[in-house]
Coordinates of C-alpha atoms in Angstrom, one line a residue:
M14 CA 12.0 52.5 14.8
R15 CA 14.6 51.5 12.4
L16 CA 17.3 50.1 14.5
T17 CA 14.5 48.1 16.4
R18 CA 13.6 46.3 13.2
K19 CA 17.2 45.7 12.3
R20 CA 17.8 44.4 16.0
L21 CA 14.8 42.2 15.5
C22 CA 15.5 40.6 12.3
S23 CA 19.2 39.7 13.6
F24 CA 17.3 38.3 16.5
L25 CA 15.0 35.9 14.4
I26 CA 17.9 35.0 12.0
A27 CA 20.0 33.9 15.1
V28 CA 17.2 32.0 16.8
Y29 CA 16.7 30.1 13.5
C30 CA 20.5 29.3 13.1
L31 CA 20.4 27.8 16.6
F32 CA 17.5 25.6 15.7
S33 CA 18.8 24.7 12.6
L34 CA 21.8 23.5 14.5
Y35 CA 20.0 21.8 17.0
A36 CA 17.8 19.9 14.4
A37 CA 21.0 18.9 12.5
Y38 CA 22.4 17.5 16.1
H39 CA 19.5 15.1 16.4
V40 CA 19.5 14.0 13.2
F41 CA 22.8 13.3 13.0
F42 CA 23.7 12.1 16.5
G43 CA 20.4 11.4 17.9
R44 CA 18.6 7.8 17.9
G45 CA 17.2 7.5 14.9
R46 CA 20.8 8.5 13.1
R47 CA 22.0 6.9 9.7
A48 CA 23.1 3.6 9.2
P49 CA 26.7 3.5 8.8
G50 CA 28.1 4.5 5.6
A51 CA 24.7 5.7 4.4
A52 CA 26.3 9.5 3.5
Q53 CA 29.1 8.2 1.5
R54 CA 26.6 6.1 -0.8
G55 CA 24.3 9.0 -1.2
M56 CA 21.7 7.6 1.2
R57 CA 18.7 10.2 2.6
P58 CA 16.4 9.5 5.3
R59 CA 12.9 10.1 5.0
R60 CA 10.5 10.3 7.8
G61 CA 7.2 8.7 8.3
R62 CA 6.0 7.1 4.9
G63 CA 8.8 4.7 4.4
A64 CA 7.0 1.7 4.1
A65 CA 3.6 2.6 3.0
E66 CA 4.2 1.5 -0.2
V67 CA 2.3 -1.8 1.2
G68 CA -1.0 -1.4 1.8
P69 CA -2.8 1.9 3.5
G70 CA 0.6 2.9 5.4
L71 CA 1.9 1.0 8.2
P72 CA 1.4 2.6 11.7
S73 CA 4.7 4.0 12.4
P74 CA 4.1 6.1 15.8
P75 CA 2.0 3.4 17.6
L76 CA 4.9 0.8 16.6
C77 CA 7.3 3.3 18.4
A78 CA 5.3 3.5 21.3
A79 CA 5.4 0.1 21.8
G80 CA 9.1 -0.6 21.0
L81 CA 8.7 -2.0 17.9
G82 CA 11.6 -1.6 14.9
L83 CA 10.2 -1.5 11.5
L84 CA 11.9 -2.7 8.6
G85 CA 10.5 -1.0 5.4
S86 CA 11.1 -2.0 1.7
G87 CA 11.7 0.1 -1.8
D88 CA 13.8 0.9 -4.6
G89 CA 11.0 -0.8 -6.8
W90 CA 11.0 -3.8 -4.0
S91 CA 14.1 -4.8 -4.8
R92 CA 15.4 -4.9 -1.2
A93 CA 14.5 -4.1 2.4
W94 CA 16.1 -1.6 4.6
L95 CA 16.1 -0.6 8.4
V96 CA 13.1 2.0 9.4
P97 CA 13.8 2.9 12.9
C98 CA 11.6 4.5 15.4
P99 CA 10.7 7.3 15.5
G100 CA 11.8 8.0 11.9
F101 CA 12.5 6.2 8.9
I102 CA 15.6 5.7 7.0
T103 CA 15.2 4.6 3.4
G104 CA 17.9 3.7 0.6
P105 CA 19.3 0.9 -1.2
A106 CA 22.4 1.3 0.7
V107 CA 20.9 -0.5 3.8
V108 CA 21.7 -4.0 3.4
P109 CA 21.8 -7.0 6.0
G110 CA 24.5 -6.6 8.4
S111 CA 25.2 -2.8 7.7
F112 CA 23.2 -1.3 10.7
S113 CA 23.1 -1.9 14.3
I114 CA 19.5 -3.7 15.5
E115 CA 18.3 -1.5 18.7
E116 CA 14.9 -3.1 19.0
N117 CA 13.9 -6.3 20.6
N118 CA 10.7 -6.6 18.1
V119 CA 10.8 -6.1 14.4
V120 CA 8.5 -6.1 11.7
L121 CA 9.9 -6.9 8.2
V122 CA 8.5 -5.6 5.1
L123 CA 9.5 -7.8 1.9
N124 CA 8.5 -8.3 -1.6
G125 CA 7.9 -11.8 -2.9
R126 CA 6.2 -10.9 -6.0
E127 CA 9.2 -12.8 -8.1
K128 CA 12.4 -14.9 -8.0
A129 CA 14.7 -11.9 -8.5
K130 CA 12.7 -10.2 -5.3
I131 CA 12.5 -13.2 -3.6
F132 CA 16.1 -13.8 -3.3
Y133 CA 16.9 -10.5 -1.4
A134 CA 13.7 -11.1 1.0
T135 CA 15.3 -14.5 1.5
Q136 CA 18.6 -12.6 2.7
W137 CA 16.7 -10.3 4.9
L138 CA 15.2 -13.7 6.7
L139 CA 18.4 -15.4 7.3
Y140 CA 20.0 -12.4 8.8
A141 CA 17.1 -11.9 10.9
E142 CA 17.3 -15.8 11.6
N143 CA 20.8 -15.1 12.9
L144 CA 19.6 -12.0 15.2
V145 CA 16.9 -14.3 17.2
Q146 CA 19.6 -17.3 17.5
T147 CA 21.8 -14.9 18.9
Q148 CA 18.9 -13.6 21.1
K149 CA 20.0 -9.8 19.7
L150 CA 16.1 -10.1 18.3
Q151 CA 13.2 -11.5 20.4
H152 CA 10.2 -11.3 17.9
L153 CA 9.8 -11.0 14.3
A154 CA 6.8 -10.1 12.2
V155 CA 6.4 -10.1 8.2
V156 CA 4.5 -7.8 6.0
L157 CA 4.5 -9.7 2.6
L158 CA 3.9 -8.6 -0.5
G159 CA 3.1 -11.7 -1.9
N160 CA 3.2 -13.6 -5.2
E161 CA 0.1 -12.5 -7.8
Q162 CA -0.7 -16.2 -8.0
C163 CA -0.1 -16.8 -4.4
D164 CA 2.7 -18.9 -4.9
N165 CA 4.6 -18.3 -1.5
E166 CA 5.9 -21.7 -0.6
W167 CA 9.7 -20.3 -0.3
I168 CA 8.5 -18.3 3.4
N169 CA 6.7 -21.5 4.4
R170 CA 9.8 -22.9 6.4
F171 CA 10.6 -19.4 8.0
L172 CA 7.0 -19.4 10.2
K173 CA 7.2 -20.4 13.4
R174 CA 4.6 -22.9 13.2
N175 CA 6.8 -24.7 10.8
G176 CA 9.6 -24.6 13.3
G177 CA 10.7 -21.1 11.9
F178 CA 11.2 -18.1 13.8
V179 CA 8.3 -15.5 12.1
E180 CA 5.8 -15.2 14.4
L181 CA 3.0 -13.3 12.4
L182 CA 2.5 -13.1 8.9
F183 CA 0.6 -10.3 7.1
I184 CA 0.3 -11.3 3.3
I185 CA -0.9 -9.3 0.5
Y186 CA -3.7 -10.9 -1.9
D187 CA -5.8 -13.6 -1.0
S188 CA -4.4 -16.7 0.7
P189 CA -5.8 -20.0 1.9
W190 CA -2.9 -19.7 4.4
I191 CA -5.0 -16.8 6.3
N192 CA -6.4 -17.7 9.3
D193 CA -6.6 -14.5 11.5
V194 CA -4.1 -16.3 14.2
D195 CA -0.9 -15.9 13.0
V196 CA -1.4 -15.2 9.1
F197 CA -3.2 -12.2 8.1
Q198 CA -4.3 -10.7 5.2
W199 CA -3.1 -7.2 4.3
P200 CA -4.4 -5.0 1.3
L201 CA -2.7 -4.0 -1.6
G202 CA -3.1 0.0 -1.5
V203 CA -1.9 2.4 -3.9
A204 CA 0.8 2.2 -6.2
T205 CA 3.4 5.0 -4.3
Y206 CA 6.3 3.0 -5.8
R207 CA 4.8 4.9 -9.2
N208 CA 4.3 8.4 -7.1
F209 CA 0.8 7.8 -6.5
P210 CA 0.4 10.6 -3.9
V211 CA -1.7 10.5 -0.6
V212 CA -4.8 12.3 -1.6
E213 CA -6.9 14.6 0.9
A214 CA -10.4 14.7 0.3
S215 CA -11.9 18.0 -0.8
W216 CA -15.1 19.7 -0.9
S217 CA -14.9 19.7 -5.0
M218 CA -14.2 16.3 -5.3
L219 CA -17.3 15.2 -3.2
H220 CA -19.7 17.7 -4.8
D221 CA -18.5 18.7 -8.5
E222 CA -20.6 17.3 -11.3
R223 CA -17.8 14.8 -13.0
P224 CA -18.0 15.1 -16.9
Y225 CA -17.3 11.2 -17.4
L226 CA -19.7 8.2 -16.3
C227 CA -16.6 5.7 -16.0
N228 CA -12.8 5.5 -16.5
F229 CA -10.2 2.8 -17.5
L230 CA -6.7 3.8 -18.3
G231 CA -4.6 0.4 -18.1
T232 CA -2.8 -2.3 -20.2
V233 CA -4.8 -4.4 -22.5
Y234 CA -3.6 -7.9 -22.8
E235 CA -4.8 -10.3 -26.0
N236 CA -7.6 -12.8 -25.4
S237 CA -8.5 -11.3 -21.8
S238 CA -11.4 -9.8 -20.0
R239 CA -9.8 -6.5 -20.5
Q240 CA -10.2 -7.1 -24.1
A241 CA -14.1 -8.4 -23.5
L242 CA -14.3 -5.0 -21.6
M243 CA -13.1 -2.6 -24.7
N244 CA -15.2 -4.3 -27.0
I245 CA -18.3 -3.9 -25.1
L246 CA -17.5 0.1 -24.4
K247 CA -16.9 -0.1 -28.1
Q248 CA -20.5 -1.7 -29.1
D249 CA -22.7 0.0 -27.1
G250 CA -20.7 3.6 -27.8
N251 CA -20.5 4.0 -23.8
I252 CA -16.9 4.7 -25.0
K253 CA -17.4 8.3 -25.8
L254 CA -18.9 8.8 -22.2
C255 CA -16.2 7.3 -20.4
W256 CA -12.0 8.3 -20.4
V257 CA -10.6 5.6 -22.0
S258 CA -6.9 4.8 -22.8
A259 CA -5.8 1.6 -24.0
R260 CA -2.2 0.2 -24.1
E261 CA -0.6 -3.0 -25.1
Q262 CA 2.3 -3.0 -23.1
W263 CA 2.5 -2.8 -19.3
Q264 CA 4.7 0.3 -18.4
P265 CA 6.6 -0.3 -14.7
Q266 CA 6.6 3.5 -14.6
E267 CA 4.5 6.4 -15.0
T268 CA 5.7 9.9 -16.5
N269 CA 4.6 13.0 -15.1
E270 CA 2.1 13.3 -17.9
S271 CA 0.6 9.7 -18.1
L272 CA 0.5 10.4 -14.0
K273 CA -1.3 13.1 -14.0
N274 CA -3.8 11.7 -16.9
Y275 CA -4.6 9.1 -14.4
Q276 CA -5.3 11.1 -11.6
D277 CA -7.7 13.6 -13.8
A278 CA -9.5 10.5 -14.8
L279 CA -10.0 9.2 -11.5
L280 CA -11.4 12.7 -10.4
Q281 CA -13.6 13.4 -13.3
S282 CA -15.4 9.7 -13.4
D283 CA -18.2 8.5 -11.4
L284 CA -16.9 5.0 -11.9
T285 CA -13.6 3.7 -12.3
L286 CA -13.6 0.1 -14.1
C287 CA -11.2 -2.2 -12.9
P288 CA -10.8 -5.3 -14.6
V289 CA -8.6 -8.5 -13.1
G290 CA -5.1 -8.9 -14.1
V291 CA -2.9 -11.6 -12.8
N292 CA -4.9 -11.3 -9.4
T293 CA -8.3 -9.6 -8.8
E294 CA -6.6 -7.1 -6.7
C295 CA -5.1 -4.3 -8.3
Y296 CA -4.1 -0.9 -7.3
R297 CA -6.7 0.5 -9.2
I298 CA -9.5 -0.2 -6.7
Y299 CA -7.8 1.7 -3.9
E300 CA -6.6 4.8 -6.2
A301 CA -10.1 4.9 -7.2
C302 CA -11.0 5.1 -3.4
S303 CA -8.8 7.8 -3.1
Y304 CA -10.5 10.2 -5.5
G305 CA -14.0 8.7 -4.3
S306 CA -14.6 7.3 -8.1
V307 CA -16.7 4.4 -7.2
P308 CA -14.9 0.9 -8.3
V309 CA -16.7 -1.4 -10.8
V310 CA -14.7 -4.5 -9.8
E311 CA -14.5 -7.9 -11.8
D312 CA -15.4 -10.2 -9.1
V313 CA -13.8 -13.5 -10.5
M314 CA -11.5 -15.7 -9.3
T315 CA -8.2 -15.7 -11.1
A316 CA -5.7 -18.6 -12.4
G317 CA -3.2 -19.4 -9.3
S318 CA -3.6 -20.9 -5.6
C319 CA -5.2 -17.9 -3.9
G320 CA -8.1 -19.8 -3.3
N321 CA -11.5 -21.2 -4.1
A322 CA -14.7 -19.3 -4.7
S323 CA -16.3 -22.3 -4.4
V324 CA -15.2 -23.0 -0.9
H325 CA -14.6 -19.5 0.2
R326 CA -17.9 -17.5 0.1
N327 CA -16.3 -14.0 0.1
A328 CA -13.5 -15.0 -2.5
P329 CA -12.0 -13.3 -4.1
L330 CA -11.0 -9.6 -2.1
Q331 CA -12.0 -11.7 1.2
L332 CA -11.0 -8.6 3.1
L333 CA -12.3 -5.8 1.3
K334 CA -15.7 -7.7 1.0
S335 CA -15.3 -8.7 4.9
M336 CA -15.2 -5.0 5.8
G337 CA -18.4 -3.7 3.7
A338 CA -16.4 -2.1 0.8
P339 CA -19.4 -0.1 -1.2
F340 CA -18.0 -1.2 -4.5
I341 CA -19.8 -2.5 -7.7
F342 CA -19.1 -6.2 -7.8
I343 CA -19.9 -7.7 -11.5
K344 CA -19.4 -11.2 -12.7
N345 CA -19.1 -10.4 -16.7
W346 CA -18.5 -7.3 -18.2
K347 CA -21.7 -8.0 -20.3
E348 CA -23.4 -6.3 -17.3
L349 CA -21.9 -3.0 -17.7
P350 CA -24.3 -1.7 -20.4
A351 CA -26.8 -2.1 -18.4
L352 CA -25.1 -0.8 -15.0
L353 CA -24.4 2.5 -17.4
E354 CA -27.7 3.0 -18.2
K355 CA -28.8 3.0 -14.7
E356 CA -25.8 5.4 -14.3
K357 CA -27.3 8.1 -16.4
T358 CA -30.6 8.1 -14.3
L359 CA -28.9 9.3 -11.3
I360 CA -29.1 12.8 -10.2
L361 CA -26.0 14.8 -8.7
Q362 CA -27.1 14.4 -5.0
E363 CA -27.2 10.8 -5.5
K364 CA -23.9 10.5 -6.8
I365 CA -22.6 13.0 -3.8
Q366 CA -24.1 10.8 -1.6
R367 CA -22.4 7.9 -2.7
R368 CA -19.0 9.5 -3.1
K369 CA -19.2 10.4 0.5
I370 CA -19.9 6.8 1.6
L371 CA -17.0 5.6 -0.6
L372 CA -14.6 8.3 1.1
Q373 CA -15.9 7.8 4.5
W374 CA -15.2 4.3 4.3
Y375 CA -11.9 4.2 2.7
Q376 CA -10.7 6.3 5.8
R377 CA -12.4 4.2 8.3
F378 CA -11.1 1.3 6.5
K379 CA -7.6 2.2 6.9
T380 CA -7.7 3.5 10.4
E381 CA -9.2 0.1 11.5
L382 CA -6.5 -2.1 9.7
K383 CA -3.8 0.6 11.1
T384 CA -5.4 -0.3 14.6
K385 CA -5.8 -3.8 14.1
F386 CA -2.4 -4.4 13.1
T387 CA -0.8 -2.5 16.3
N388 CA -2.8 -4.8 18.6
I389 CA -1.8 -8.2 17.1
L390 CA 1.8 -7.0 17.3
E391 CA 0.9 -5.7 21.0
S392 CA -1.0 -8.8 22.0
S393 CA 1.6 -11.4 20.1
F394 CA 5.0 -9.4 20.9
L395 CA 4.3 -8.0 24.1
M396 CA 2.2 -10.2 25.7
N397 CA 5.0 -12.9 25.2
N398 CA 7.7 -10.5 26.6
K399 CA 5.4 -10.6 29.8
G400 CA 5.1 -14.1 30.0

């Protein structure tokens, strides 16, 4: 018996080694191999979520099935890199010209939030333009993390309707450009660049009593509605019933402790207060949805060129409203005390039902957008190929 066990263990080890060698062969010599020079520069391949920092996750498998390449962005959104099918390769080592294009149709995920990011995004577009002109690339779409005040004029000249080569633009934040023909809105999503995780709903998340009525963990700017919110919470004494942690300066990165506190606050609060910042749309809205904490959204238009609430009935947050987001929208934080008083009267079963509606909606929201994204690309790129 001892000999048989020894032979069995040896056999299993041999099988494991063979499988490891087989996997290594495909990683290093398969179609999705690393870009040239990546190993020397410390670049590591990461599969599956390379572009998920924008919105609810870009649908890699359907794109691959359609013969599409995906160019993602990361490293604090400072530059973009190739994300080949079927896996993603990420890392700042990959720059325009450092890899070969194997796809005819490509989606570029770019950051246009500020001048420094726009510079890198422009380099990618100029590189893509050269590929189109030399017929190495047939079709190009862009997913753009737009400027928070919607000042995105820099990309206008690259759009096909203006004589450029970008056929489709998926843009984050409300914009008067959105027409659902060649310019579409894409949601901001959660802040994975700050290590916010993919959250799986659990029984306890849905059914447990939550100790806090609401939460707000964030930066409070002087003379902002956030300051007004803090004053209202203090005046009515509701601050004792909510998880509130304010800071005066914005921090680009979370510590392990601050991230855990933030996640715990979302998980242990019935409501998440979402005051406007530079833009009405914020990561906090989607992060609250992840934990079944109902977003209480300050529904006011911020300064900039994102639209006009008097002209566009659903502005701001047109995409979320058009898809039936089960949020609580308020125009002024003076409405909050009455809202919290009403919350105190709700029984647990009512809160469970509300959480269930929110979590189901959020899952459907992500799924429908992924499907819509793929369908738009297929109808535009692949139909044009047939023509």
